[in-house]
Amino acid sequence: PEWVKFYGQRETNSNYFSGGCSTTFYGGRLFPEEYYGNLFYCEPSLNIVHRTVLTQDGAGYRARRAPGEQESEFLASTDQWFRPMNLRVGPDGALYIVDMYREIIEDYSAVPRFLQQQYGLNKGKDHGRIWRLSPKGKALAPNEKLAKAKVNELAHALAADNPWRRAAAQRILIERGDRGARDSLVKLLRAERAAPSGVIRALQTLRALKSLESADVLVALAHEDYRVRVHGLRLAGPWLDSNQALRSELVRLSHDSDARVRLELAMTLGESNAFWSVESLIDLAERHGSDRWMAAAILSSANNRNGGRLLLGLLGRPEVSPGARALLEPLAKTVGGRRDGKQMAAALRLVSSLDNDVQKACLTGFVGSISRGGAPAPESVDGWASLTSLLGSSDSQVRELAAKLAAELPVAEADRLTAMFAEAAETALETEGEQEKRREALQILASAPFEVLSPVASKLLDSREPPSIQASAIAALGVSGDERAAGVFLKGWPGFSPASRSAVLRAIFARKNRLPALIEAIENGAVHPGDVSGVQRELLKAIPDADLAARAGRLFKEPSSEAELAARIARYRGALNNKADAVKGKVVYQKNCIVCHKLGDQGNEVGPSLGSITGKPDESVLMDILDPNGKIEPEYKLYLISAAGGKAYAGVLASESPTSVILKRVDGGTDVILRKNIITMTASELSLMPTDLHTQINPQDTTDLIAFLRTAFIGKPKSQ
């Protein structure tokens, strides 16, 4: 044709898509199996319908030509008037093609006048074709009418193997607006082996009918198919800050194996107005921040002050991962843009002990936002003291960025800083002072040189100090990059409460230079290996320093039981297969266990609840009885307190307040000890439970005891 001659082969047969449209997913079952899940779309300028095969690629998909179509198309026509514009999968499973049927489809401005006169651009405007494409020799699916179908029939159709039927059934249910459909939809949602596409339709229909409940979303979040989990996340928003079970499920999904689920989770967390979501965002940034689109998703969820909390959380990790590093500059820019002096100062304190690249990223973000002007420069309680160390950096770029930021902020002079730190130290050590002011003083001291901070923190890491002051001292010392901080932490270890011990361990693991001191303390017996969690043990054994890793490996190697204990356990284990008598077991319980454990309204709540037996095999319960020191939960450690007047106390830490500590005695009574009267407070590594219980109960007694406990908590002994 003349128009082909005019434009040339390059334009008319370029093999490039220039007008692709009507992308359609084939979800029917009429076509052969290899076509299911393929993507089809029209290219009217080339007179073709293209087919592409999709494979999941991280959070997205990768498209490729189908086998056998590397140099051809799924559908190509020599008819120049064939202009496919739209595709749909019909109720019969066939692929319907809307053909515009035009000779010319170019815009007027692209066609020379003489060709317009020769061809006429409107030829075919009163025509059009619809093609039905189906496999040769295969019968079309029957077209069942849905308009008058009952609710349960429509719900069943949501899981049909034809996308048209699924969409039509959903449309009719929504148009009817019948909330009575909920039962049928929930049945589909919870049905085993239901098609994921049907479960998704049920979820979205419940939402449209305003009948969706948090329990439905929980089912979706736990579904085996990643696509259902994605839709569950999209629907979770209304319950994020009110439903604890749903929040727990979202936290679990940060470890989901599917990248698409993790990406959706990162976006969903931004719908929460609470702080709980930050930890999951930190986790996603640390482990998956380099995934495609993940950084943008996390940043979109860094709303309000959560952006600053996210920045501080990333900077507080032992090592900032490559994925997390990409977020530092934009997060710093967000915090600076909000003029949040408190979060900026906290970030600078953390940054001062990290590597140059991290410092540059954060400083660049702060400079980029603060230098724009507008709102007044933010204030900091420490006079931006943390910035002074960056001004003296050995890296010229860090010094330059720090100088630019200092020019925008009211940084205090050196003499003023010295006086400020001295005043803060005095306030922090004032035992009769207001706790809020003492905590603020410790925040200021977090920016002070280690020689100034250390003696103050050491005095405040004392069991006689209120828990909030101890926590603030731990936080302030934790900011320091000085390796000597570990020694200060561990010096007060024997007197720390479970909460303080957990906080100290987190602070120690936040800086690699503190780990050698911890390993040495465990080797010397100052810290019991059982106080270190399983995750922390693995971190110690994975230290890059081969010598330290080897020492940690020896410390946490599973100890071989003493020969006597091993023989005793074997002897008692043999009796577990004997016939159990729960009635006799009750007598054993009342004689030996009721003094520390409570069952119903009898006994004392000194030891842990025995309800955990429901999730343990008999062998594990046996080990708890025969080797009580093998593992002691932190909240059930025995604390020994020496107090003024020669008094001594022993018991489990029941509670603590700014002024007192309450111990629960073995007999069920309690002792209240004023902090000002405490001389020493030490956690014992021995269990309250006697280690010689085997001298009181024989193997058959143990079997009967376990049977009684299972009867009490489950209803029947395991042997029955």
PDB file of C-alpha atoms in Angstrom, residues 1 3-4 12-13 44-47 77-83 101-105 129:
ATOM      1  CA  PRO A   1       0.000   0.000   0.000  1.00  0.00           C
ATOM      2  CA  TRP A   3       1.099   4.428   3.118  1.00  0.00           C
ATOM      3  CA  VAL A   4       3.542   1.560   3.725  1.00  0.00           C
ATOM      4  CA  THR A  12       5.378  -0.161   9.376  1.00  0.00           C
ATOM      5  CA  ASN A  13       7.142  -3.448  10.187  1.00  0.00           C
ATOM      6  CA  PRO A  44      -3.455  -2.867  16.662  1.00  0.00           C
ATOM      7  CA  SER A  45      -0.716  -1.086  14.709  1.00  0.00           C
ATOM      8  CA  LEU A  46       0.966  -4.427  13.944  1.00  0.00           C
ATOM      9  CA  ASN A  47      -2.260  -6.437  13.477  1.00  0.00           C
ATOM     10  CA  SER A  77      -3.078 -11.287  10.502  1.00  0.00           C
ATOM     11  CA  THR A  78      -2.169 -10.264   6.969  1.00  0.00           C
ATOM     12  CA  ASP A  79      -5.413  -8.288   6.890  1.00  0.00           C
ATOM     13  CA  GLN A  80      -4.281  -4.648   7.260  1.00  0.00           C
ATOM     14  CA  TRP A  81      -7.772  -3.773   8.533  1.00  0.00           C
ATOM     15  CA  PHE A  82      -7.456  -6.153  11.501  1.00  0.00           C
ATOM     16  CA  ARG A  83      -7.095  -3.811  14.482  1.00  0.00           C
ATOM     17  CA  TYR A 101     -11.646  -2.740  11.735  1.00  0.00           C
ATOM     18  CA  ARG A 102      -9.949   0.362  10.311  1.00  0.00           C
ATOM     19  CA  GLU A 103      -7.557   0.825   7.435  1.00  0.00           C
ATOM     20  CA  ILE A 104      -5.712   3.711   9.090  1.00  0.00           C
ATOM     21  CA  ILE A 105      -5.425   4.218  12.836  1.00  0.00           C
ATOM     22  CA  ARG A 129     -15.809  -7.238  14.328  1.00  0.00           C
TER      23      ARG A 129
END
